[in-house]
CSV table of C-alpha atoms in Angstrom, one decimal:
chain,number,residue,atom,x,y,z
A,180,UNK,CA,2.5,8.9,26.0
A,181,UNK,CA,1.9,6.9,22.8
A,182,UNK,CA,-1.2,4.9,22.6
A,183,UNK,CA,-1.9,2.4,19.8
A,184,UNK,CA,-5.4,2.3,18.5
A,185,UNK,CA,-7.5,1.3,15.4
A,186,UNK,CA,-7.1,3.8,12.5
A,187,UNK,CA,-10.4,5.7,12.2
A,188,UNK,CA,-11.4,8.5,9.9
A,189,UNK,CA,-10.6,11.3,12.2
A,190,UNK,CA,-7.0,10.4,12.0
A,191,UNK,CA,-6.6,10.7,8.2
A,192,UNK,CA,-4.9,14.0,8.3
A,193,UNK,CA,-2.5,13.0,11.0
A,194,UNK,CA,-1.6,9.8,9.0
A,195,UNK,CA,-1.0,12.0,6.0
A,196,UNK,CA,1.3,14.2,8.0
A,197,UNK,CA,3.1,11.1,9.3
A,198,UNK,CA,3.8,9.8,5.7
A,199,UNK,CA,5.1,13.2,4.8
A,200,UNK,CA,7.7,13.0,7.6
A,201,UNK,CA,8.9,9.6,6.8
A,202,UNK,CA,8.8,9.8,2.9
A,203,UNK,CA,12.4,9.5,2.5
A,204,UNK,CA,12.1,5.8,3.8
A,205,UNK,CA,10.3,4.8,0.6
A,206,UNK,CA,7.3,3.1,2.3
A,207,UNK,CA,4.1,4.9,3.3
A,208,UNK,CA,1.1,3.8,5.5
A,209,UNK,CA,-2.2,3.5,3.7
A,210,UNK,CA,-4.0,6.9,3.8
A,211,UNK,CA,-7.5,5.5,4.4
A,212,UNK,CA,-8.9,4.0,7.5
A,213,UNK,CA,-9.6,0.3,7.4
A,214,UNK,CA,-10.3,-2.6,9.7
A,215,UNK,CA,-7.2,-4.2,11.3
A,216,UNK,CA,-5.1,-1.0,10.6
A,217,UNK,CA,-3.6,0.3,13.8
A,218,UNK,CA,-1.8,3.6,14.4
A,219,UNK,CA,0.4,4.9,17.2
A,220,UNK,CA,-1.0,8.2,18.5
A,221,UNK,CA,1.0,10.8,20.3
A,222,UNK,CA,-1.3,13.6,21.3
A,223,UNK,CA,-2.8,14.8,18.0
A,224,UNK,CA,0.1,13.2,15.9
A,225,UNK,CA,0.5,9.8,14.5
A,226,UNK,CA,3.9,8.4,15.0
A,227,UNK,CA,3.7,4.8,13.5
A,228,UNK,CA,1.3,2.0,12.5
A,229,UNK,CA,0.9,-1.6,11.2
A,230,UNK,CA,-1.6,-3.8,9.6
A,231,UNK,CA,-2.8,-7.3,10.4
A,232,UNK,CA,-4.1,-9.5,7.7
A,233,UNK,CA,-6.0,-12.3,9.3
A,234,UNK,CA,-6.3,-15.6,7.4
A,235,UNK,CA,-6.4,-19.3,8.0
A,236,UNK,CA,-3.3,-21.6,7.7
A,237,UNK,CA,-3.6,-25.3,7.5
A,238,UNK,CA,-0.9,-27.5,9.1
A,239,UNK,CA,-1.0,-31.0,7.7
A,240,UNK,CA,-4.7,-30.5,7.1
A,241,UNK,CA,-5.5,-28.9,10.4
A,242,UNK,CA,-6.7,-25.2,10.3
A,243,UNK,CA,-5.5,-22.4,12.7
A,244,UNK,CA,-6.1,-18.7,12.6
A,245,UNK,CA,-2.9,-16.8,11.7
A,246,UNK,CA,-2.1,-13.2,10.8
A,247,UNK,CA,0.3,-11.4,8.7
A,248,UNK,CA,2.1,-8.5,10.4
A,249,UNK,CA,2.3,-6.0,7.5
A,250,UNK,CA,3.9,-2.7,6.9
A,251,UNK,CA,5.1,-1.8,10.5
A,252,UNK,CA,6.2,1.8,10.2
A,253,UNK,CA,7.7,4.0,12.9
A,254,UNK,CA,8.9,7.6,13.0
A,255,UNK,CA,12.0,6.1,14.5
A,256,UNK,CA,13.1,5.7,11.0
A,257,UNK,CA,13.8,9.6,10.8
A,258,UNK,CA,13.7,10.5,14.5
A,259,UNK,CA,15.7,8.7,17.3
A,260,UNK,CA,13.2,9.9,19.9
A,261,UNK,CA,10.8,7.2,18.6
A,262,UNK,CA,13.3,4.4,18.0
A,263,UNK,CA,11.6,2.2,20.6
A,264,UNK,CA,8.2,2.5,18.9
A,265,UNK,CA,8.8,-0.5,16.6
A,266,UNK,CA,9.1,-2.8,19.5
A,267,UNK,CA,5.8,-1.3,21.0
A,268,UNK,CA,4.0,-2.0,17.7
A,269,UNK,CA,5.2,-5.5,17.6
A,270,UNK,CA,4.1,-6.3,21.2
A,271,UNK,CA,0.6,-4.8,20.5
A,272,UNK,CA,0.2,-6.9,17.4
A,273,UNK,CA,1.1,-10.1,19.3
A,274,UNK,CA,-1.6,-9.2,21.9
A,275,UNK,CA,-4.0,-9.1,19.0
A,276,UNK,CA,-2.8,-12.4,17.5
A,277,UNK,CA,0.1,-14.4,19.0
A,278,UNK,CA,0.3,-16.5,15.7
A,279,UNK,CA,1.9,-13.9,13.6
A,280,UNK,CA,4.3,-14.0,10.6
A,281,UNK,CA,6.2,-11.4,8.6
A,282,UNK,CA,7.2,-11.7,4.9
A,283,UNK,CA,9.6,-9.8,2.7
A,284,UNK,CA,11.2,-7.2,4.8
A,285,UNK,CA,14.2,-6.6,2.5
A,286,UNK,CA,16.6,-9.3,3.9
A,287,UNK,CA,17.7,-10.8,7.1
A,288,UNK,CA,20.2,-7.9,7.8
A,289,UNK,CA,17.4,-5.3,7.9
A,290,UNK,CA,16.2,-3.8,11.2
A,291,UNK,CA,12.8,-5.4,11.5
A,292,UNK,CA,14.1,-9.1,10.8
A,293,UNK,CA,17.0,-8.5,13.4
A,294,UNK,CA,14.5,-7.4,16.0
A,295,UNK,CA,12.3,-10.4,15.3
A,296,UNK,CA,15.2,-12.8,15.6
A,297,UNK,CA,16.2,-11.1,18.9
A,298,UNK,CA,12.6,-11.8,20.2
A,299,UNK,CA,12.9,-15.4,19.4
A,300,UNK,CA,11.1,-15.7,16.1
A,301,UNK,CA,12.1,-18.1,13.4
A,302,UNK,CA,13.7,-16.6,10.2
A,303,UNK,CA,14.1,-18.2,6.8
A,304,UNK,CA,15.2,-16.7,3.5
A,305,UNK,CA,12.6,-17.5,0.7
A,306,UNK,CA,14.7,-18.6,-2.3
A,307,UNK,CA,14.7,-16.3,-5.3
A,308,UNK,CA,15.1,-18.0,-8.6
A,309,UNK,CA,15.4,-16.6,-12.1
A,310,UNK,CA,15.4,-17.7,-15.7
A,311,UNK,CA,16.7,-15.4,-18.5
A,312,UNK,CA,14.6,-15.4,-21.7
A,313,UNK,CA,16.2,-12.7,-23.6
A,314,UNK,CA,20.0,-12.6,-22.8
A,315,UNK,CA,20.8,-9.2,-24.4
A,316,UNK,CA,18.1,-7.3,-22.4
A,317,UNK,CA,19.1,-9.1,-19.2
A,318,UNK,CA,22.9,-8.2,-19.6
A,319,UNK,CA,22.1,-4.6,-20.5
A,320,UNK,CA,19.6,-4.1,-17.5
A,321,UNK,CA,20.4,-6.3,-14.6
A,322,UNK,CA,21.5,-3.4,-12.2
A,323,UNK,CA,23.2,-5.5,-9.4
A,324,UNK,CA,25.8,-7.0,-11.8
A,325,UNK,CA,26.5,-3.7,-13.5
A,326,UNK,CA,27.8,-1.7,-10.6
A,327,UNK,CA,31.3,-1.0,-12.0
A,328,UNK,CA,32.3,0.5,-15.4
A,329,UNK,CA,34.3,-2.6,-16.1
A,330,UNK,CA,31.3,-4.9,-15.7
A,331,UNK,CA,29.1,-2.7,-17.6
A,332,UNK,CA,31.6,-2.7,-20.6
A,333,UNK,CA,32.0,-6.6,-20.3
A,334,UNK,CA,28.1,-7.2,-20.1
A,335,UNK,CA,27.4,-4.8,-23.0
A,336,UNK,CA,30.0,-6.7,-25.1
A,337,UNK,CA,28.4,-10.0,-24.2
A,338,UNK,CA,24.9,-8.7,-25.1
A,339,UNK,CA,26.0,-7.3,-28.5
A,340,UNK,CA,28.2,-10.3,-29.5
A,341,UNK,CA,25.8,-13.0,-28.6
A,342,UNK,CA,28.4,-14.5,-26.2
A,343,UNK,CA,25.9,-13.8,-23.3
A,344,UNK,CA,23.2,-15.9,-24.8
A,345,UNK,CA,25.6,-18.8,-25.6
A,346,UNK,CA,26.7,-18.8,-22.0
A,347,UNK,CA,23.2,-18.5,-20.5
A,348,UNK,CA,21.9,-21.2,-22.7
A,349,UNK,CA,24.6,-23.5,-21.4
A,350,UNK,CA,23.7,-22.8,-17.8
A,351,UNK,CA,19.8,-23.0,-18.2
A,352,UNK,CA,17.9,-26.0,-19.1
A,353,UNK,CA,15.4,-25.4,-21.9
A,354,UNK,CA,11.9,-26.7,-21.8
A,355,UNK,CA,10.6,-29.3,-24.1
A,356,UNK,CA,7.2,-30.6,-24.7
A,357,UNK,CA,5.5,-28.3,-22.3
A,358,UNK,CA,2.1,-26.6,-22.9
A,359,UNK,CA,1.3,-23.2,-21.6
A,360,UNK,CA,-1.4,-22.8,-18.9
A,361,UNK,CA,-4.8,-21.5,-19.9
A,362,UNK,CA,-6.0,-18.0,-18.8
A,363,UNK,CA,-9.1,-17.9,-16.7
A,364,UNK,CA,-11.1,-14.9,-15.5
A,365,UNK,CA,-11.6,-16.2,-11.9
A,366,UNK,CA,-11.4,-19.2,-9.7
A,367,UNK,CA,-14.4,-21.6,-9.1
A,368,UNK,CA,-15.1,-25.0,-8.1
A,369,UNK,CA,-12.0,-26.5,-9.9
A,370,UNK,CA,-9.8,-24.4,-7.7
A,371,UNK,CA,-11.7,-25.7,-4.5
A,372,UNK,CA,-10.8,-29.2,-5.7
A,373,UNK,CA,-7.1,-28.4,-6.1
A,374,UNK,CA,-7.2,-26.9,-2.6
A,375,UNK,CA,-9.0,-29.9,-1.0
A,376,UNK,CA,-6.7,-32.5,-2.7
A,377,UNK,CA,-3.4,-30.7,-2.3
A,378,UNK,CA,-3.4,-28.8,1.1
A,379,UNK,CA,-3.0,-31.9,3.4
A,380,UNK,CA,0.4,-32.6,1.8
A,381,UNK,CA,1.9,-29.4,3.0
A,382,UNK,CA,3.4,-28.8,6.5
A,383,UNK,CA,1.9,-25.4,6.5
A,384,UNK,CA,0.0,-23.5,3.8
A,385,UNK,CA,-2.3,-20.5,3.8
A,386,UNK,CA,-5.9,-21.1,2.7
A,387,UNK,CA,-6.2,-20.9,-1.1
A,388,UNK,CA,-9.8,-21.9,-1.9
A,389,UNK,CA,-11.7,-20.1,-4.7
A,390,UNK,CA,-13.4,-17.6,-2.5
A,391,UNK,CA,-10.0,-16.5,-0.9
A,392,UNK,CA,-8.3,-16.2,-4.2
A,393,UNK,CA,-11.0,-14.2,-5.9
A,394,UNK,CA,-11.2,-11.8,-3.0
A,395,UNK,CA,-7.3,-11.4,-2.9
A,396,UNK,CA,-6.5,-11.2,-6.6
A,397,UNK,CA,-9.7,-9.7,-7.8
A,398,UNK,CA,-8.4,-6.1,-8.2
A,399,UNK,CA,-4.8,-7.0,-8.7
A,400,UNK,CA,-3.0,-6.8,-12.0
A,401,UNK,CA,-2.6,-10.5,-12.2
A,402,UNK,CA,-3.0,-13.2,-14.8
A,403,UNK,CA,-4.6,-16.4,-13.6
A,404,UNK,CA,-3.6,-19.7,-15.2
A,405,UNK,CA,-5.3,-23.0,-14.9
A,406,UNK,CA,-3.0,-25.9,-15.6
A,407,UNK,CA,-5.4,-28.8,-16.5
A,408,UNK,CA,-6.7,-30.5,-13.3
A,409,UNK,CA,-3.2,-30.3,-11.6
A,410,UNK,CA,-3.4,-26.7,-10.2
A,411,UNK,CA,-3.0,-23.1,-11.1
A,412,UNK,CA,-0.5,-20.2,-11.1
A,413,UNK,CA,-0.7,-16.5,-10.8
A,414,UNK,CA,1.7,-14.7,-13.1
A,415,UNK,CA,2.6,-11.2,-14.2
A,416,UNK,CA,4.1,-9.6,-17.2
A,417,UNK,CA,5.5,-6.2,-16.1
A,418,UNK,CA,7.4,-3.6,-18.2
A,419,UNK,CA,10.0,-2.1,-15.7
A,420,UNK,CA,11.2,1.5,-16.0
A,421,UNK,CA,14.5,2.4,-14.3
A,422,UNK,CA,14.0,-0.3,-11.7
A,423,UNK,CA,16.8,-0.5,-9.1
A,424,UNK,CA,17.2,-4.3,-9.8
A,425,UNK,CA,15.8,-4.9,-13.4
A,426,UNK,CA,16.3,-1.6,-15.1
A,427,UNK,CA,14.1,-1.4,-18.1
A,428,UNK,CA,13.4,-5.1,-18.5
A,429,UNK,CA,10.1,-6.8,-19.2
A,430,UNK,CA,9.9,-9.1,-16.2
A,431,UNK,CA,7.7,-12.1,-15.8
A,432,UNK,CA,6.9,-13.5,-12.4
A,433,UNK,CA,5.3,-16.6,-11.0
A,434,UNK,CA,3.9,-14.9,-8.0
A,435,UNK,CA,1.6,-17.6,-6.6
A,436,UNK,CA,0.7,-21.2,-7.3
A,437,UNK,CA,-0.9,-24.4,-5.9
A,438,UNK,CA,-0.9,-28.0,-6.7
A,439,UNK,CA,0.1,-31.3,-4.9
A,440,UNK,CA,3.8,-31.2,-4.5
A,441,UNK,CA,4.4,-34.0,-7.2
A,442,UNK,CA,2.4,-31.8,-9.6
A,443,UNK,CA,4.6,-28.6,-9.0
A,444,UNK,CA,6.7,-29.3,-12.2
A,445,UNK,CA,3.7,-29.4,-14.5
A,446,UNK,CA,2.3,-26.1,-13.1
A,447,UNK,CA,5.7,-24.4,-13.2
A,448,UNK,CA,6.4,-25.6,-16.7
A,449,UNK,CA,3.1,-24.3,-17.9
A,450,UNK,CA,3.5,-20.9,-16.2
A,451,UNK,CA,7.0,-20.6,-17.6
A,452,UNK,CA,6.0,-21.6,-21.1
A,453,UNK,CA,3.2,-19.0,-21.0
A,454,UNK,CA,5.5,-16.1,-20.0
A,455,UNK,CA,8.1,-17.2,-22.6
A,456,UNK,CA,5.6,-17.1,-25.4
A,457,UNK,CA,4.6,-13.7,-24.3
A,458,UNK,CA,8.3,-12.5,-24.9
A,459,UNK,CA,9.4,-11.4,-21.4
A,460,UNK,CA,13.0,-10.8,-20.8
A,461,UNK,CA,13.3,-12.5,-17.4
A,462,UNK,CA,11.2,-14.7,-15.3
A,463,UNK,CA,11.5,-14.7,-11.5
A,464,UNK,CA,9.9,-16.4,-8.5
A,465,UNK,CA,10.2,-16.6,-4.7
A,466,UNK,CA,9.3,-20.1,-3.4
A,467,UNK,CA,10.0,-21.6,0.0
A,468,UNK,CA,8.7,-25.3,-0.3
A,469,UNK,CA,11.2,-27.7,-1.6
A,470,UNK,CA,8.9,-29.3,-4.3
A,471,UNK,CA,8.3,-25.7,-5.9
A,472,UNK,CA,12.1,-24.9,-5.7
A,473,UNK,CA,13.0,-28.2,-7.4
A,474,UNK,CA,10.2,-27.6,-10.0
A,475,UNK,CA,11.7,-24.2,-10.9
A,476,UNK,CA,15.3,-25.6,-11.1
A,477,UNK,CA,13.9,-28.3,-13.3
A,478,UNK,CA,12.5,-25.7,-15.6
A,479,UNK,CA,16.0,-24.1,-16.0
A,480,UNK,CA,15.9,-21.5,-13.2
A,481,UNK,CA,19.0,-20.4,-11.4
A,482,UNK,CA,19.1,-19.4,-7.7
A,483,UNK,CA,20.1,-15.8,-6.9
A,484,UNK,CA,20.5,-13.8,-3.7
A,485,UNK,CA,17.2,-13.3,-1.9
A,486,UNK,CA,15.9,-10.3,0.1
A,487,UNK,CA,12.6,-12.0,0.9
A,488,UNK,CA,12.3,-13.3,4.4
A,489,UNK,CA,9.7,-15.4,6.2
A,490,UNK,CA,9.5,-14.9,9.9
A,491,UNK,CA,7.3,-16.8,12.3
A,492,UNK,CA,6.5,-15.7,15.8
A,493,UNK,CA,7.2,-18.0,18.9
A,494,UNK,CA,3.6,-19.4,18.9
A,495,UNK,CA,3.5,-19.9,15.2
A,496,UNK,CA,7.0,-21.5,15.4
A,497,UNK,CA,5.6,-24.3,17.5
A,498,UNK,CA,3.5,-25.5,14.5
A,499,UNK,CA,6.1,-24.9,11.8
A,500,UNK,CA,7.7,-28.0,10.5
A,501,UNK,CA,10.9,-27.8,8.4
A,502,UNK,CA,10.9,-24.7,6.3
A,503,UNK,CA,11.1,-26.9,3.2
A,504,UNK,CA,7.7,-28.2,3.9
A,505,UNK,CA,6.1,-24.8,4.2
A,506,UNK,CA,4.3,-23.5,1.0
A,507,UNK,CA,5.1,-19.7,1.0
A,508,UNK,CA,5.6,-17.2,-1.7
A,509,UNK,CA,4.6,-13.6,-2.7
A,510,UNK,CA,1.0,-14.6,-2.5
A,511,UNK,CA,1.4,-14.9,1.3
A,512,UNK,CA,2.5,-11.3,1.6
A,513,UNK,CA,1.2,-8.3,-0.3
A,514,UNK,CA,0.7,-10.4,-3.5
A,515,UNK,CA,2.5,-9.4,-6.7
A,516,UNK,CA,1.9,-5.7,-6.4
A,517,UNK,CA,5.6,-4.9,-6.4
A,518,UNK,CA,6.3,-6.9,-9.5
């Protein structure tokens, strides 16, 4: 009989064996025991696990304890004998914290989002927006658009002839008169003021005070930008190598941000200008709140297909307003580690 219990040191070897068995899935469970890491134990074997990341969310200025249901993995991925374990893991997590959310998950058509929807969770795609900074590199590397030989030839021709840049320039709105954000080493009192002044304006937003931000982004490969007194952004500048989406492009990303909704265009403009000046090929961002989507579009971004999903448990759903009022991006998941 499978029992779900906290991941403690004596199970390290069994977790390593579990990861070896599911390696073809592409995701692995953390190999070191930690608080709020749970494993599914079957005799002396581990058959699955999940992580809870506890945090405070604010709903129109009112705080509530919420948890992110992270990295649920089951041996059912490779062995049908354990196909029901995913449901067992989820039910165990809901007993720990009924106010749960999921984020990412590869798209609404994947197994986990489908299971969550069947259990009455609310699901929303988090819009994916992109802006091309170097057309030739984009056309030569954007893998989803290069799936056939004919497309590859056409895009290579557009890249080398300059027609691609002319077409993209017509579609994208250039920035004028926008200053880049300033790099800071950490968040302090100014970030607390941004949090205090902006958080009541959101229907739902995870706590983003200075202490929380420094703890979460302190060890991540992230660039912290301060945008005057208006707000801040977390951006990345990543050289890709054979990526299944971006090929060998240099990708800039606006991974996290905060300001009062009317100041979103100023923050996005400053982050985009910063990344453009660094010479990235492409800039991307996932944002749910309407003000941040509008700010990105106003800075010349286009909307693309999204595989980034926000899911809210039944209890959390009771407090969630319209999705367009929820401030949600990659900072509410695992952060920018996959960009």
